[in-house]
GROMACS .gro file of C-alpha atoms in nm:
model
  111
    1UNK     CA    1   4.970  22.228   2.965
    2UNK     CA    2   4.998  21.887   2.797
    3UNK     CA    3   4.837  21.862   2.454
    4UNK     CA    4   4.755  21.532   2.289
    5UNK     CA    5   4.654  21.638   1.941
    6UNK     CA    6   4.788  21.820   1.638
    7UNK     CA    7   4.474  22.028   1.590
    8UNK     CA    8   4.530  22.305   1.841
    9UNK     CA    9   4.358  22.638   1.773
   10UNK     CA   10   4.676  22.831   1.671
   11UNK     CA   11   4.758  22.568   1.409
   12UNK     CA   12   4.402  22.566   1.273
   13UNK     CA   13   4.395  22.949   1.258
   14UNK     CA   14   4.723  22.953   1.066
   15UNK     CA   15   4.640  22.675   0.818
   16UNK     CA   16   4.258  22.719   0.786
   17UNK     CA   17   4.205  22.377   0.625
   18UNK     CA   18   3.913  22.340   0.387
   19UNK     CA   19   3.904  21.965   0.456
   20UNK     CA   20   4.018  21.741   0.737
   21UNK     CA   21   4.079  21.370   0.685
   22UNK     CA   22   4.101  21.190   1.017
   23UNK     CA   23   4.266  20.852   1.041
   24UNK     CA   24   4.071  20.699   1.325
   25UNK     CA   25   4.199  20.377   1.479
   26UNK     CA   26   4.095  20.399   1.844
   27UNK     CA   27   3.775  20.471   2.038
   28UNK     CA   28   3.926  20.804   2.146
   29UNK     CA   29   3.956  20.930   1.786
   30UNK     CA   30   3.846  21.191   1.734
   31UNK     CA   31   3.826  21.333   2.084
   32UNK     CA   32   3.510  21.541   2.118
   33UNK     CA   33   3.709  21.853   2.213
   34UNK     CA   34   3.925  21.816   1.902
   35UNK     CA   35   3.623  21.766   1.676
   36UNK     CA   36   3.456  22.073   1.829
   37UNK     CA   37   3.769  22.279   1.766
   38UNK     CA   38   3.792  22.166   1.403
   39UNK     CA   39   3.425  22.258   1.350
   40UNK     CA   40   3.442  22.593   1.532
   41UNK     CA   41   3.390  22.906   1.324
   42UNK     CA   42   3.540  23.105   1.611
   43UNK     CA   43   3.873  22.922   1.560
   44UNK     CA   44   3.867  23.009   1.190
   45UNK     CA   45   3.581  23.118   0.963
   46UNK     CA   46   3.474  22.951   0.643
   47UNK     CA   47   3.355  22.618   0.518
   48UNK     CA   48   3.524  22.293   0.606
   49UNK     CA   49   3.444  21.929   0.547
   50UNK     CA   50   3.558  21.661   0.790
   51UNK     CA   51   3.605  21.300   0.684
   52UNK     CA   52   3.709  21.006   0.899
   53UNK     CA   53   3.841  20.672   0.785
   54UNK     CA   54   3.660  20.444   1.030
   55UNK     CA   55   3.472  20.567   1.336
   56UNK     CA   56   3.441  20.292   1.597
   57UNK     CA   57   3.108  20.210   1.759
   58UNK     CA   58   3.248  20.313   2.099
   59UNK     CA   59   3.330  20.658   1.961
   60UNK     CA   60   2.973  20.695   1.837
   61UNK     CA   61   2.847  20.631   2.188
   62UNK     CA   62   3.082  20.885   2.348
   63UNK     CA   63   3.049  21.168   2.094
   64UNK     CA   64   2.693  21.094   1.983
   65UNK     CA   65   2.530  21.348   1.753
   66UNK     CA   66   2.857  21.545   1.728
   67UNK     CA   67   2.961  21.295   1.463
   68UNK     CA   68   2.672  21.407   1.242
   69UNK     CA   69   2.896  21.692   1.125
   70UNK     CA   70   3.131  21.445   0.956
   71UNK     CA   71   3.093  21.396   0.582
   72UNK     CA   72   3.195  21.033   0.626
   73UNK     CA   73   3.290  20.787   0.893
   74UNK     CA   74   3.398  20.503   0.662
   75UNK     CA   75   3.641  20.428   0.381
   76UNK     CA   76   3.775  20.723   0.186
   77UNK     CA   77   3.957  20.750  -0.145
   78UNK     CA   78   4.129  21.062  -0.272
   79UNK     CA   79   4.193  21.145  -0.638
   80UNK     CA   80   4.376  21.444  -0.778
   81UNK     CA   81   4.284  21.585  -1.116
   82UNK     CA   82   4.547  21.592  -1.393
   83UNK     CA   83   4.769  21.892  -1.330
   84UNK     CA   84   4.727  21.857  -0.954
   85UNK     CA   85   4.527  22.175  -0.892
   86UNK     CA   86   4.208  22.005  -0.771
   87UNK     CA   87   4.102  21.685  -0.602
   88UNK     CA   88   3.792  21.485  -0.512
   89UNK     CA   89   3.704  21.274  -0.209
   90UNK     CA   90   3.517  20.946  -0.267
   91UNK     CA   91   3.335  20.765   0.011
   92UNK     CA   92   3.339  20.391  -0.051
   93UNK     CA   93   3.108  20.116   0.069
   94UNK     CA   94   3.335  19.857   0.228
   95UNK     CA   95   3.061  19.602   0.297
   96UNK     CA   96   3.143  19.419  -0.029
   97UNK     CA   97   3.457  19.357  -0.233
   98UNK     CA   98   3.360  19.595  -0.513
   99UNK     CA   99   3.386  19.904  -0.286
  100UNK     CA  100   3.096  20.083  -0.455
  101UNK     CA  101   3.114  20.463  -0.445
  102UNK     CA  102   2.859  20.592  -0.194
  103UNK     CA  103   2.922  20.964  -0.233
  104UNK     CA  104   3.155  21.210  -0.405
  105UNK     CA  105   3.275  21.538  -0.252
  106UNK     CA  106   3.453  21.822  -0.424
  107UNK     CA  107   3.619  21.934  -0.632
  108UNK     CA  108   3.849  22.092  -0.377
  109UNK     CA  109   4.131  22.325  -0.469
  110UNK     CA  110   4.494  22.244  -0.385
  111UNK     CA  111   4.626  22.573  -0.252
   0.00000   0.00000   0.00000
């Protein structure tokens, strides 16, 4: 069977990521089946937050309300705390040059 993504169930079960940051650059990103797998508690239990860098309008039409599970579909900034044990995710407003912070997520643990 041909697979076109890096988020297959065995990988997700082994790694159990607390957060996913998707670099989206095409209307097919993320594929709805991949997004469903990343959100599935049957693949691995526990909380997870999914961020995407820039969901295209075409993707919104195809996936629809499935994208509501994303914490962000815009610009993301990542900042580690001194010592490197924790980090935060910042969602930025890219409609103006000042990139105002729209929301802050975390802290997340680096483990």
